[in-house]
C-alpha positions as protocol buffer text, in pm:
chain_id: "A"
residue {
  index: 1
  type: UNK
  ca { x: 1863 y: -2909 z: 5760 }
}
residue {
  index: 2
  type: UNK
  ca { x: 1569 y: -3146 z: 5739 }
}
residue {
  index: 3
  type: UNK
  ca { x: 1637 y: -3513 z: 5810 }
}
residue {
  index: 4
  type: UNK
  ca { x: 1399 y: -3774 z: 5675 }
}
residue {
  index: 5
  type: UNK
  ca { x: 1381 y: -4135 z: 5802 }
}
residue {
  index: 6
  type: UNK
  ca { x: 1256 y: -4404 z: 5566 }
}
residue {
  index: 7
  type: UNK
  ca { x: 1165 y: -4719 z: 5756 }
}
residue {
  index: 8
  type: UNK
  ca { x: 842 y: -4857 z: 5615 }
}
residue {
  index: 9
  type: UNK
  ca { x: 845 y: -4872 z: 5237 }
}
residue {
  index: 10
  type: UNK
  ca { x: 1060 y: -4800 z: 4935 }
}
residue {
  index: 11
  type: UNK
  ca { x: 833 y: -4578 z: 4723 }
}
residue {
  index: 12
  type: UNK
  ca { x: 880 y: -4255 z: 4926 }
}
residue {
  index: 13
  type: UNK
  ca { x: 1248 y: -4337 z: 4969 }
}
residue {
  index: 14
  type: UNK
  ca { x: 1304 y: -4383 z: 4593 }
}
residue {
  index: 15
  type: UNK
  ca { x: 1118 y: -4055 z: 4529 }
}
residue {
  index: 16
  type: UNK
  ca { x: 1346 y: -3878 z: 4776 }
}
residue {
  index: 17
  type: UNK
  ca { x: 1653 y: -4017 z: 4596 }
}
residue {
  index: 18
  type: UNK
  ca { x: 1526 y: -3880 z: 4264 }
}
residue {
  index: 19
  type: UNK
  ca { x: 1441 y: -3539 z: 4412 }
}
residue {
  index: 20
  type: UNK
  ca { x: 1772 y: -3498 z: 4604 }
}
residue {
  index: 21
  type: UNK
  ca { x: 2060 y: -3615 z: 4380 }
}
residue {
  index: 22
  type: UNK
  ca { x: 2310 y: -3414 z: 4585 }
}
residue {
  index: 23
  type: UNK
  ca { x: 2186 y: -3545 z: 4921 }
}
residue {
  index: 24
  type: UNK
  ca { x: 2328 y: -3798 z: 5165 }
}
residue {
  index: 25
  type: UNK
  ca { x: 2189 y: -4132 z: 5277 }
}
residue {
  index: 26
  type: UNK
  ca { x: 2283 y: -4304 z: 5600 }
}
residue {
  index: 27
  type: UNK
  ca { x: 2218 y: -4677 z: 5566 }
}
residue {
  index: 28
  type: UNK
  ca { x: 2188 y: -4822 z: 5917 }
}
residue {
  index: 29
  type: UNK
  ca { x: 2037 y: -5103 z: 6118 }
}
residue {
  index: 30
  type: UNK
  ca { x: 1671 y: -5075 z: 6214 }
}
residue {
  index: 31
  type: UNK
  ca { x: 1779 y: -5072 z: 6579 }
}
residue {
  index: 32
  type: UNK
  ca { x: 2094 y: -4857 z: 6559 }
}
residue {
  index: 33
  type: UNK
  ca { x: 2374 y: -5016 z: 6756 }
}
residue {
  index: 34
  type: UNK
  ca { x: 2678 y: -4860 z: 6596 }
}
residue {
  index: 35
  type: UNK
  ca { x: 2775 y: -5194 z: 6441 }
}
residue {
  index: 36
  type: UNK
  ca { x: 2664 y: -5089 z: 6093 }
}
residue {
  index: 37
  type: UNK
  ca { x: 2628 y: -4740 z: 5950 }
}
residue {
  index: 38
  type: UNK
  ca { x: 2736 y: -4631 z: 5601 }
}
residue {
  index: 39
  type: UNK
  ca { x: 2699 y: -4302 z: 5418 }
}
residue {
  index: 40
  type: UNK
  ca { x: 2608 y: -4308 z: 5050 }
}
residue {
  index: 41
  type: UNK
  ca { x: 2512 y: -4062 z: 4779 }
}
residue {
  index: 42
  type: UNK
  ca { x: 2168 y: -4109 z: 4617 }
}
residue {
  index: 43
  type: UNK
  ca { x: 2315 y: -4243 z: 4293 }
}
residue {
  index: 44
  type: UNK
  ca { x: 2505 y: -4524 z: 4471 }
}
residue {
  index: 45
  type: UNK
  ca { x: 2384 y: -4860 z: 4341 }
}
residue {
  index: 46
  type: UNK
  ca { x: 2418 y: -5021 z: 4685 }
}
residue {
  index: 47
  type: UNK
  ca { x: 2121 y: -4824 z: 4814 }
}
residue {
  index: 48
  type: UNK
  ca { x: 1920 y: -4765 z: 4497 }
}
residue {
  index: 49
  type: UNK
  ca { x: 1942 y: -5054 z: 4248 }
}
residue {
  index: 50
  type: UNK
  ca { x: 1720 y: -5360 z: 4280 }
}
residue {
  index: 51
  type: UNK
  ca { x: 1895 y: -5697 z: 4257 }
}
residue {
  index: 52
  type: UNK
  ca { x: 1723 y: -6017 z: 4138 }
}
residue {
  index: 53
  type: UNK
  ca { x: 1672 y: -6136 z: 4498 }
}
residue {
  index: 54
  type: UNK
  ca { x: 1540 y: -5798 z: 4626 }
}
residue {
  index: 55
  type: UNK
  ca { x: 1226 y: -5823 z: 4840 }
}
residue {
  index: 56
  type: UNK
  ca { x: 951 y: -5563 z: 4791 }
}
residue {
  index: 57
  type: UNK
  ca { x: 1036 y: -5262 z: 5009 }
}
residue {
  index: 58
  type: UNK
  ca { x: 1368 y: -5431 z: 5086 }
}
residue {
  index: 59
  type: UNK
  ca { x: 1562 y: -5103 z: 5112 }
}
residue {
  index: 60
  type: UNK
  ca { x: 1364 y: -4968 z: 5407 }
}
residue {
  index: 61
  type: UNK
  ca { x: 1122 y: -5214 z: 5563 }
}
residue {
  index: 62
  type: UNK
  ca { x: 1326 y: -5501 z: 5702 }
}
residue {
  index: 63
  type: UNK
  ca { x: 1679 y: -5517 z: 5843 }
}
residue {
  index: 64
  type: UNK
  ca { x: 1796 y: -5166 z: 5751 }
}
residue {
  index: 65
  type: UNK
  ca { x: 1650 y: -4818 z: 5733 }
}
residue {
  index: 66
  type: UNK
  ca { x: 1763 y: -4504 z: 5552 }
}
residue {
  index: 67
  type: UNK
  ca { x: 1819 y: -4164 z: 5713 }
}
residue {
  index: 68
  type: UNK
  ca { x: 1841 y: -3895 z: 5445 }
}
residue {
  index: 69
  type: UNK
  ca { x: 1932 y: -3528 z: 5431 }
}
residue {
  index: 70
  type: UNK
  ca { x: 2041 y: -3267 z: 5181 }
}
């Protein structure tokens, strides 16, 4: 199984979500500490929908990163 880490921009991450609707996304801190880690499916709005206060590349470039796999 290939694991892909998205930590520097949302465009490749959003493309992965579209291409892998049955995959899994681990949403975790940029420096993993075990304090925050959540699994999501690609269609989950928490990790895919932009809110009004969303910063550009806000899903992957700042506080949290995404680790994805089929």
